[in-house]
mmCIF file of C-alpha atoms in Angstrom:
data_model
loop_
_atom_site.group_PDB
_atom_site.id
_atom_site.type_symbol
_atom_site.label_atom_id
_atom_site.label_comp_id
_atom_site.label_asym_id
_atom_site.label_seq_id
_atom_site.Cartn_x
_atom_site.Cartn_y
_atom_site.Cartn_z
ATOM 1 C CA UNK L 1 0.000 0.000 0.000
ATOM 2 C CA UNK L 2 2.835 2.251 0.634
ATOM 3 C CA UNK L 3 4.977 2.028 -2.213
ATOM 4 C CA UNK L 4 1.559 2.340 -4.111
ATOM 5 C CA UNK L 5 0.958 5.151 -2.514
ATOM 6 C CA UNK L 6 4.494 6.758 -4.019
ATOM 7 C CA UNK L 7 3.707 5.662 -7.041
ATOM 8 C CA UNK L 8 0.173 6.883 -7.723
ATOM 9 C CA UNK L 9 -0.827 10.258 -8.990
ATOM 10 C CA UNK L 10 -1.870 12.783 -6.348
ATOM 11 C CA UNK L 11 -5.718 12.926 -7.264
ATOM 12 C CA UNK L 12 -6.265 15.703 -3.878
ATOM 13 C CA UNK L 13 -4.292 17.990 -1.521
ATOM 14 C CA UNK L 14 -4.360 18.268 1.958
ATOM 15 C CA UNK L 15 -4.465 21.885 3.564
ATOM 16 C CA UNK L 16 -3.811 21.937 7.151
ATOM 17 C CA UNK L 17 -5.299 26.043 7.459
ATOM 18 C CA UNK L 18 -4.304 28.548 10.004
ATOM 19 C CA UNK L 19 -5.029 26.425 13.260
ATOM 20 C CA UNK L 20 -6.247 23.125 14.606
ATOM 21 C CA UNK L 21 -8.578 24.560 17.508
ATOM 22 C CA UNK L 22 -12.245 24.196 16.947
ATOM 23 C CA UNK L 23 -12.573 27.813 19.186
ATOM 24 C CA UNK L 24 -10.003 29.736 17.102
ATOM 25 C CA UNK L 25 -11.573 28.692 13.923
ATOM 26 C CA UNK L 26 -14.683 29.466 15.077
ATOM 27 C CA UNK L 27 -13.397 33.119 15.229
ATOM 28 C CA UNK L 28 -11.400 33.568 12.413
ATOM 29 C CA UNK L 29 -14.626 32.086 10.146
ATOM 30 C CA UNK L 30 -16.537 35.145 11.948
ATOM 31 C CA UNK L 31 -13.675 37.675 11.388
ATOM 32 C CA UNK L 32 -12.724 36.447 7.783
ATOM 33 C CA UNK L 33 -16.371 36.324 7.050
ATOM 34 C CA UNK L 34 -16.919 40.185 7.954
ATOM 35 C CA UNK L 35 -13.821 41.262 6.336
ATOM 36 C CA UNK L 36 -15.149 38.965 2.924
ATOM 37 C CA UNK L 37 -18.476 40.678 2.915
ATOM 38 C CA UNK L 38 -16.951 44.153 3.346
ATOM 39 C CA UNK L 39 -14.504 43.928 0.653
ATOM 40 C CA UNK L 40 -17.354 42.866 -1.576
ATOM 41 C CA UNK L 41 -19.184 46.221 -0.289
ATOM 42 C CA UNK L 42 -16.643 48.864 -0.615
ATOM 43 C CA UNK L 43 -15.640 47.864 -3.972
ATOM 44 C CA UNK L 44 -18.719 47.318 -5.302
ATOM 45 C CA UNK L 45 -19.899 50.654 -4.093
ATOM 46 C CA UNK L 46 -16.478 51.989 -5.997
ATOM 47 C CA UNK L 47 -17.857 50.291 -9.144
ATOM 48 C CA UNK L 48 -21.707 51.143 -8.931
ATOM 49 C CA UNK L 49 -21.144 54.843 -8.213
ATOM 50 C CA UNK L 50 -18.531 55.057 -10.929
ATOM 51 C CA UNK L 51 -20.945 53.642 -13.134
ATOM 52 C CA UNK L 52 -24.231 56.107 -12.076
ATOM 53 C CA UNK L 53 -22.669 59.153 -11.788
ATOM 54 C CA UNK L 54 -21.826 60.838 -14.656
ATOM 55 C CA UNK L 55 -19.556 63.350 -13.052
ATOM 56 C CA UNK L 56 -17.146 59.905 -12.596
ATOM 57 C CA UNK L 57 -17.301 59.185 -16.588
ATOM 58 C CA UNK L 58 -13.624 59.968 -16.282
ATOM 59 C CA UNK L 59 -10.240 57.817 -16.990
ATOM 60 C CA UNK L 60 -8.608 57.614 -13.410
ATOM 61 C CA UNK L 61 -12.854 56.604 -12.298
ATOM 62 C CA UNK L 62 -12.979 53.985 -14.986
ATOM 63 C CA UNK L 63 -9.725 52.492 -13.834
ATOM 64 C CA UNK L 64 -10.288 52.710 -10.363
ATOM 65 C CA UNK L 65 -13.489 50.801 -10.919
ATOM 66 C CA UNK L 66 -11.378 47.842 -12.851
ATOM 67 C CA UNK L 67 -9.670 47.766 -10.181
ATOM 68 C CA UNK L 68 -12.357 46.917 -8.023
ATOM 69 C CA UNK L 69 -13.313 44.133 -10.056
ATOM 70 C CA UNK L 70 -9.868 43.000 -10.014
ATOM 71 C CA UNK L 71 -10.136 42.821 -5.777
ATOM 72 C CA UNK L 72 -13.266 41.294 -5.857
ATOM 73 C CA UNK L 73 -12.301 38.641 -8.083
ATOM 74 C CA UNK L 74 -9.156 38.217 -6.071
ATOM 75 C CA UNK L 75 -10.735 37.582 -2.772
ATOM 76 C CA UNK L 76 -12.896 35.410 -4.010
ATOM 77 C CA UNK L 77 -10.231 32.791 -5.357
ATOM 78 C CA UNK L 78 -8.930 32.102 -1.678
ATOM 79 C CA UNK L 79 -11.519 33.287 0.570
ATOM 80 C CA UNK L 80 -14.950 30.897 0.268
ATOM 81 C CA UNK L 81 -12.813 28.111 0.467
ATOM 82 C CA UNK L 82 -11.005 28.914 3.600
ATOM 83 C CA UNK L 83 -14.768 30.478 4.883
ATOM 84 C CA UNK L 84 -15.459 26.622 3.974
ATOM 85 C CA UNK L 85 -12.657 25.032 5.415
ATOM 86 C CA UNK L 86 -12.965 26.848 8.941
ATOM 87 C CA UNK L 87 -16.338 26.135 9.494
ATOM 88 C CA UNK L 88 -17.171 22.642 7.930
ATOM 89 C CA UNK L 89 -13.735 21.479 8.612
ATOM 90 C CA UNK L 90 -13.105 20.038 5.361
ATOM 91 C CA UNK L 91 -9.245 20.517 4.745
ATOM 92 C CA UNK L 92 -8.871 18.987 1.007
ATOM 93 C CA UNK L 93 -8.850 19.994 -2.002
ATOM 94 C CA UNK L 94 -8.634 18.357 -5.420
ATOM 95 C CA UNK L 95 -5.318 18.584 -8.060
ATOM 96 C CA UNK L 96 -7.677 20.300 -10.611
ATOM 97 C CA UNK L 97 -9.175 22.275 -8.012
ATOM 98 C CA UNK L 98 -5.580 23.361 -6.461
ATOM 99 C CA UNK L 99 -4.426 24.122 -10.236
ATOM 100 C CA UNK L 100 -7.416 26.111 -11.013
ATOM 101 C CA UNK L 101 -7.847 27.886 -7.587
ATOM 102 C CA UNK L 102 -3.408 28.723 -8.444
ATOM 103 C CA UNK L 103 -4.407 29.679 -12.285
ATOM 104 C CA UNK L 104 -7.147 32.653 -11.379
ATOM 105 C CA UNK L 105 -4.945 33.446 -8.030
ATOM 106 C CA UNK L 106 -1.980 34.438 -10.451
ATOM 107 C CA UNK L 107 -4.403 35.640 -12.951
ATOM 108 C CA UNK L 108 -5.363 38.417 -10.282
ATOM 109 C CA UNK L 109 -1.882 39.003 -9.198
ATOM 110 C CA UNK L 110 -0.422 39.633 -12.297
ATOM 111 C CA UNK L 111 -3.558 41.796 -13.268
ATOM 112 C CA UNK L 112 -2.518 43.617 -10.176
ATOM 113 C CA UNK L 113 0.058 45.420 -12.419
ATOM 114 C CA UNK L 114 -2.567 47.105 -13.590
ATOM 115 C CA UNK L 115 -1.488 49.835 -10.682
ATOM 116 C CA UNK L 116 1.148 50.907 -13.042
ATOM 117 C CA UNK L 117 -1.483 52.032 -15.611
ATOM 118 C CA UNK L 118 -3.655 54.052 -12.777
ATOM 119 C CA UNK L 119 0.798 55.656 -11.781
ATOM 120 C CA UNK L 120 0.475 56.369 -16.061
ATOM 121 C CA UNK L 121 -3.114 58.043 -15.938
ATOM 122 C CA UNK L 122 -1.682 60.392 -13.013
ATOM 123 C CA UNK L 123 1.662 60.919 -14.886
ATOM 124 C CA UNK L 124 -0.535 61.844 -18.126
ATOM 125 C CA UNK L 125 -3.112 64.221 -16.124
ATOM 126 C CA UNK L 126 -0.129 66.065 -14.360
ATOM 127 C CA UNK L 127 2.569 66.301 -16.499
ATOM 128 C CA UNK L 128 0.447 66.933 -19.786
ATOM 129 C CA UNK L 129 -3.168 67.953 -18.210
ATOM 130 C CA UNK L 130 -3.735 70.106 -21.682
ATOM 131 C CA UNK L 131 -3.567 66.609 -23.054
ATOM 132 C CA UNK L 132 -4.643 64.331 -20.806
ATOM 133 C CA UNK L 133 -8.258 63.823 -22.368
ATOM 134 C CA UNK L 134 -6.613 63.397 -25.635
ATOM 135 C CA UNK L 135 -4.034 60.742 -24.095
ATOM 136 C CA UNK L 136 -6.128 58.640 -22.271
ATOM 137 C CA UNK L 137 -9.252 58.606 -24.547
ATOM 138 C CA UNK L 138 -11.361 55.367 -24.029
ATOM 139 C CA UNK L 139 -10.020 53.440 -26.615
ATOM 140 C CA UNK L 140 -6.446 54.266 -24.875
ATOM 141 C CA UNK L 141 -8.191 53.117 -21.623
ATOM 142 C CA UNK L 142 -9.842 50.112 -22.401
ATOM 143 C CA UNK L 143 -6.768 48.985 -23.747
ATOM 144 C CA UNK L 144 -4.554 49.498 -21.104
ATOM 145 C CA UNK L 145 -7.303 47.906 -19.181
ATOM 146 C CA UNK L 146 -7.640 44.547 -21.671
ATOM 147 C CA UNK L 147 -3.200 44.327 -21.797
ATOM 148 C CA UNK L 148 -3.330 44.258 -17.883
ATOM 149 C CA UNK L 149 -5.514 40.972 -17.582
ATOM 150 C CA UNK L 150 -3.660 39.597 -21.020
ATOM 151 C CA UNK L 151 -0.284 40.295 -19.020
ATOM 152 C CA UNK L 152 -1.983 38.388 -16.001
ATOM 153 C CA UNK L 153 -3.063 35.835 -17.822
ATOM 154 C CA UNK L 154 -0.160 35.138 -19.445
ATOM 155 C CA UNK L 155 2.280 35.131 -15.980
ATOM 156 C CA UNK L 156 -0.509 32.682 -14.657
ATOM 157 C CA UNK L 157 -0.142 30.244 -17.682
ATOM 158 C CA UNK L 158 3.579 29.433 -17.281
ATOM 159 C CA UNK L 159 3.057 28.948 -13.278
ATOM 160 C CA UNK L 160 0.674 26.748 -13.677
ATOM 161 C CA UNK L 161 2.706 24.790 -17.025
ATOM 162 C CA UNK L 162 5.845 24.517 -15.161
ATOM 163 C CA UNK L 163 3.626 23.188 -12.184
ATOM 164 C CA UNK L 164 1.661 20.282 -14.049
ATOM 165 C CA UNK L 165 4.438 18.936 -16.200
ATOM 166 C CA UNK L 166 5.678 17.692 -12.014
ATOM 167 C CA UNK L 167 5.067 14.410 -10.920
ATOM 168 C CA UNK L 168 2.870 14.493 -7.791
ATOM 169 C CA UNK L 169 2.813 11.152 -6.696
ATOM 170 C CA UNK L 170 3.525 10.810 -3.413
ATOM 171 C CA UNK L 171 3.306 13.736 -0.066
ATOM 172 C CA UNK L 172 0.138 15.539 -0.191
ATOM 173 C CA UNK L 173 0.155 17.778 2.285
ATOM 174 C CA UNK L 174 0.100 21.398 1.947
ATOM 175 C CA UNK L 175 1.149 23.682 5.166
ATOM 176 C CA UNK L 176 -1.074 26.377 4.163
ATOM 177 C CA UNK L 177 -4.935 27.486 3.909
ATOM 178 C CA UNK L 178 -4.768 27.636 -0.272
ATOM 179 C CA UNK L 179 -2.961 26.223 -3.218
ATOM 180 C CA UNK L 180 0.310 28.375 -4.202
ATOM 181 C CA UNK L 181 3.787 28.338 -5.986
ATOM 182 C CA UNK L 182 6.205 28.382 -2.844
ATOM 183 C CA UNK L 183 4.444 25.053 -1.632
ATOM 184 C CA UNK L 184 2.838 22.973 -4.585
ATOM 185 C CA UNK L 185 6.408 22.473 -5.938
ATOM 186 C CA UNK L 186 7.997 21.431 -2.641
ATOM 187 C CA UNK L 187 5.464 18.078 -2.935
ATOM 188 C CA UNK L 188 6.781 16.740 -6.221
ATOM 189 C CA UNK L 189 9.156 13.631 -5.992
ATOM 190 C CA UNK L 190 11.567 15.478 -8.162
ATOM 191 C CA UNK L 191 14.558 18.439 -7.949
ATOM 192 C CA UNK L 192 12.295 21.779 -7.930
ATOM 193 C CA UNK L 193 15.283 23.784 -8.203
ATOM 194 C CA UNK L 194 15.117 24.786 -11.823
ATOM 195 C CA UNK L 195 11.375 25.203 -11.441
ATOM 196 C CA UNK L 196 11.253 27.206 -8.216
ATOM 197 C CA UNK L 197 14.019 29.783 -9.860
ATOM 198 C CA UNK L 198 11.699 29.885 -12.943
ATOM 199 C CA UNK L 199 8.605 30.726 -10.652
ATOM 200 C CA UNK L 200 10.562 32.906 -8.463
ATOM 201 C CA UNK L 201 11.832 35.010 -11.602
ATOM 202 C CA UNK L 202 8.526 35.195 -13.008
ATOM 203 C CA UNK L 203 6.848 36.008 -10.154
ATOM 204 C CA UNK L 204 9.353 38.007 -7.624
ATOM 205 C CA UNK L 205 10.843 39.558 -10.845
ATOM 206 C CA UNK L 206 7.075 40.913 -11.793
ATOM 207 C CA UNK L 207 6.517 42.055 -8.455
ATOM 208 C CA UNK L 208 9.803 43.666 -7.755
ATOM 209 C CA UNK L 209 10.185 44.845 -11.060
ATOM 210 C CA UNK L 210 6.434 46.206 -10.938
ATOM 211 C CA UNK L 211 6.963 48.019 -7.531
ATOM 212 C CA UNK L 212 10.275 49.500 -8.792
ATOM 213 C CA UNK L 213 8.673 51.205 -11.098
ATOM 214 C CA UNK L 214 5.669 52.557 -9.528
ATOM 215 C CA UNK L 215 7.322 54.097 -6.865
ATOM 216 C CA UNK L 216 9.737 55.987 -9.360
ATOM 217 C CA UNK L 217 6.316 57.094 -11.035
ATOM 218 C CA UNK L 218 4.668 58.213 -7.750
ATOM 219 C CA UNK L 219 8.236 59.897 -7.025
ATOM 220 C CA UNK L 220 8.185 61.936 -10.502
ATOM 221 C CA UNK L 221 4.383 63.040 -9.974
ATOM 222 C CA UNK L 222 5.296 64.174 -6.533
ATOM 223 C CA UNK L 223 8.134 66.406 -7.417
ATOM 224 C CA UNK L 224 6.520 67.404 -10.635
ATOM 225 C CA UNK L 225 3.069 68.440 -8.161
ATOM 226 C CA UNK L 226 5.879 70.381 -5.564
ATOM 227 C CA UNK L 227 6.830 72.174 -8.504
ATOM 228 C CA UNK L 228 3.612 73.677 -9.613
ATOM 229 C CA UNK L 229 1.641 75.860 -7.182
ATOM 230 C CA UNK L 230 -2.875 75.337 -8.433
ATOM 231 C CA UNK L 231 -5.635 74.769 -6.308
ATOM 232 C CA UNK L 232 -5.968 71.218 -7.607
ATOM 233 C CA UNK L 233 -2.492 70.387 -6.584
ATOM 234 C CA UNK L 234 -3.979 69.251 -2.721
ATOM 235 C CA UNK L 235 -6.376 66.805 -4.636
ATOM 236 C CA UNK L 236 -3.687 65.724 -7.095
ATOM 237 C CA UNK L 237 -1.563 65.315 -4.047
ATOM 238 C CA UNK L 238 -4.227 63.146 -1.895
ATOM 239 C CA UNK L 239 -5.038 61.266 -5.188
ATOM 240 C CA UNK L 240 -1.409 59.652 -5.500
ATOM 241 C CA UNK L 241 -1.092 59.379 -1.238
ATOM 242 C CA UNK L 242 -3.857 56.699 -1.556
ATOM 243 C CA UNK L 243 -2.323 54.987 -4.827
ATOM 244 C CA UNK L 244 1.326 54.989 -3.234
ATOM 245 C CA UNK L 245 -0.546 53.375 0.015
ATOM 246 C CA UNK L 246 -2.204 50.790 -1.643
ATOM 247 C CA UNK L 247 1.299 49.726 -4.171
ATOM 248 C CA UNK L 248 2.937 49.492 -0.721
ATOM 249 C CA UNK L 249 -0.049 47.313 0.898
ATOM 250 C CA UNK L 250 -0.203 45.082 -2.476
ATOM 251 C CA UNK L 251 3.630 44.673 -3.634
ATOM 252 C CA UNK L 252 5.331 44.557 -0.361
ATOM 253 C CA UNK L 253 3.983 41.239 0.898
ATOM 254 C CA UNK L 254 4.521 39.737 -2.542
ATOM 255 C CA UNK L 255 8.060 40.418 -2.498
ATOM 256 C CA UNK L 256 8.621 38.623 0.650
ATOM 257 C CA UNK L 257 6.503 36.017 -0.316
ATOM 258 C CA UNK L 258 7.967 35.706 -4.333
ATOM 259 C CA UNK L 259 11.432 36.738 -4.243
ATOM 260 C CA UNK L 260 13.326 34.440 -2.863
ATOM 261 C CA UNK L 261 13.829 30.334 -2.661
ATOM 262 C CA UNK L 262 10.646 28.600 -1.771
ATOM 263 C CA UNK L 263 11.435 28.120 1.778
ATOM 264 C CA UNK L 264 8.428 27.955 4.368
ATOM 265 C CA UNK L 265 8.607 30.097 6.895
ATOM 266 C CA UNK L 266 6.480 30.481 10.403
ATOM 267 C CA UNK L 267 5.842 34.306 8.668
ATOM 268 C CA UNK L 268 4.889 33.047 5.299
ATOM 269 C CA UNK L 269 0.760 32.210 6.626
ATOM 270 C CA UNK L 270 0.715 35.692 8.431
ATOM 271 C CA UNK L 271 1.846 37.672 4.959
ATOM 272 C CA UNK L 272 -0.787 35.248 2.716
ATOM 273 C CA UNK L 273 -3.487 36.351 5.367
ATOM 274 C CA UNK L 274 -2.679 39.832 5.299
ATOM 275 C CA UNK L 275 -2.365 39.750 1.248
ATOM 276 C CA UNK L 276 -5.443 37.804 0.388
ATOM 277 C CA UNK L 277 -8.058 39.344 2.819
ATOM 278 C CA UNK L 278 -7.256 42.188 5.003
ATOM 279 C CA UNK L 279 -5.342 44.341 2.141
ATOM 280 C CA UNK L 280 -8.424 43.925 -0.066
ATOM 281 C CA UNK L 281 -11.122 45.436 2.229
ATOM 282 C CA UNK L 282 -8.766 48.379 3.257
ATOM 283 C CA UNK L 283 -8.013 49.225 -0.574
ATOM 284 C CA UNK L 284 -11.724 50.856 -1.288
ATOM 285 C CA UNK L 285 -11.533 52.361 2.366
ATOM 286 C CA UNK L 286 -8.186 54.576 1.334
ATOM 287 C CA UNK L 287 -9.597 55.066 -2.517
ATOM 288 C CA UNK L 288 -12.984 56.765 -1.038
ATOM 289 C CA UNK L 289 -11.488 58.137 2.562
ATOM 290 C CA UNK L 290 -9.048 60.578 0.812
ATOM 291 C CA UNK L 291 -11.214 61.194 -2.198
ATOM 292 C CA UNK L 292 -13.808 63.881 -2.363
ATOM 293 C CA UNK L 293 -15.429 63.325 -5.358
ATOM 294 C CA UNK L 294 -15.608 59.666 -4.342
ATOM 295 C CA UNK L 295 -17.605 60.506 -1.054
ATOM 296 C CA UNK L 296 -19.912 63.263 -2.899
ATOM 297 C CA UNK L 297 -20.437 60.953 -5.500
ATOM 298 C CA UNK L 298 -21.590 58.312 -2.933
ATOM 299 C CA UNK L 299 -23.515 60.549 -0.953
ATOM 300 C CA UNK L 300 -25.832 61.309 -3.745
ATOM 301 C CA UNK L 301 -26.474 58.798 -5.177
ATOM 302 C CA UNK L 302 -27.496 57.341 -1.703
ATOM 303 C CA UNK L 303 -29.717 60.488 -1.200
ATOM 304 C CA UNK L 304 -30.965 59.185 -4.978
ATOM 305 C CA UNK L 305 -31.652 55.584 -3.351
ATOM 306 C CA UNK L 306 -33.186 56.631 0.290
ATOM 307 C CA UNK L 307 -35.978 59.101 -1.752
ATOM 308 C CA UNK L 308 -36.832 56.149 -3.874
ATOM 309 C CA UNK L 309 -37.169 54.310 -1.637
ATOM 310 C CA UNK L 310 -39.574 56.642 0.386
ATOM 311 C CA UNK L 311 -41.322 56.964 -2.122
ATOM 312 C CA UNK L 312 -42.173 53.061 -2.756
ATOM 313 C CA UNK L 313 -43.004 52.850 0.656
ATOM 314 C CA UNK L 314 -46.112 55.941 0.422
#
């Protein structure tokens, strides 16, 4: 049965989560379950109001909605399952299932450089604002928008190539709550070490590489805004504050996580927790908080909602 057992293809995965005790996971379903439903909220509020109000028919609105869609989408590749995991206790997960829930998690994170065309829209609008509108006209936007998820979609491919063409036949086990490059590989009964560089160079490179050049971006707006003294410098000013905050949030984790061997580490759950649910909910929080038009925007179109309803209800 044993050496059968070596031989055999891996049909499932077994995740052992974030803990073992029926009380903890008890309360990290609740608290995982609150933060789920309120990144779902804020970012769909992000993308309805965008959509209704037509003062928000604008480039930097269109691509902050996209990126909405691309944290709602990236929640939900991780998140239901570990929801499903901590309260039904069921801790495995099938090799299609791992490779699929792997394909759409990269698919997200390498749509995540999508950032770096929100740093080019605020370039555009404060280095050229006489020809912004000209720049970034919607054909311009949607495809900037379309080459982002390509790009994703693409990075995701080869991870999930170089990880089926392994031979899985023997440990199953996976020290983590959901199926990712620094652990899948570790399982095969073969030397990784060709395939973990190529993963680590395709996917630290991207991030490092992508957070290099954002914050040289962000670093050129700023002293290009210190430069120039107009009333819409302070909202200019606020505008790339939130987008530096959220790069940071996003890329830093990713490094740690991406660019280096594929060596666990006690750290490595914390980071994936911190990446995959908390950053998410807190990105439409700092994209509304320290955004005016956002909040106005919002505000009327709930005004729109609450006399609507009122008047259903005479």
């Amino acid at each position: 049965m044993d050496q059968d057992n070596l031989t055999s293809p891996v049909t499932e995965f077994l995740l052992l989560g974030l803990s073992q005790s029926c009380q903890i996971q008890l309360f990290l379903f609740i608290l995982f379950l609150v933060v789920y439903a309120t990144t779902w909220v804020g970012n769909l509020t992000i993308i309805t109001t965008v959509i209704s109000d037509p003062h928000l028919h604008t480039p930097m609105y269109f691509l902050l909605a996209n990126f909405g869609v691309i944290d709602v989408s990236f929640s939900s590749v991780t998140v239901p399952k570990l929801l499903h995991n901590l309260l039904l206790g069921g801790r495995t997960i099938s090799f299609n299932g791992c490779m699929a829930q792997m394909f759409f998690f990269h698919l997200d994170g390498g749509a995540k450089v999508f950032l770096i065309v929100m740093a080019f829209d605020r370039d555009v609008a404060i280095c050229m604002p006489l020809r912004y509108l000209k720049i970034m006209n919607w054909d311009v936007c949607i495809g900037l928008v379309a080459g982002a998820w390509l790009g994703g979609s693409a990075h995701s491919l080869v991870q999930v190539a170089l990880m089926i063409c392994l031979p899985f036949c023997g440990p199953k086990v996976l020290d983590n709550f959901f199926c990712d490059v620094p652990q899948v590989p570790k399982l095969a009964r073969t030397n990784t070490f060709v395939v973990e560089w190529l993963m680590v160079s395709n996917s630290g490179l991207l991030s490092s590489l992508s957070f290099v050049v954002l914050l040289i971006s962000y670093a050129v707006i700023l002293v290009m805004l210190r430069m120039r003294m107009s009333e819409g410098r302070q909202k200019a000013y606020n505008t790339c504050l939130a987008q530096i905050t959220v790069v940071c949030l996003i890329f830093r984790p990713c490094i740690v996580i991406y660019d280096r061997p594929f060596h666990n580490f006690t750290a490595d759950k914390v980071i994936s927790v911190l990446y995959t649910v908390f950053i998410l909910m807190l990105n439409p929080m700092i994209y509304t908080l320290r955004n005016t038009e956002m909040k106005g925007a919002i505000k009327r179109i709930s005004s729109i909602v609450l006399v609507s309803w009122e008047g259903l209800n005479m």
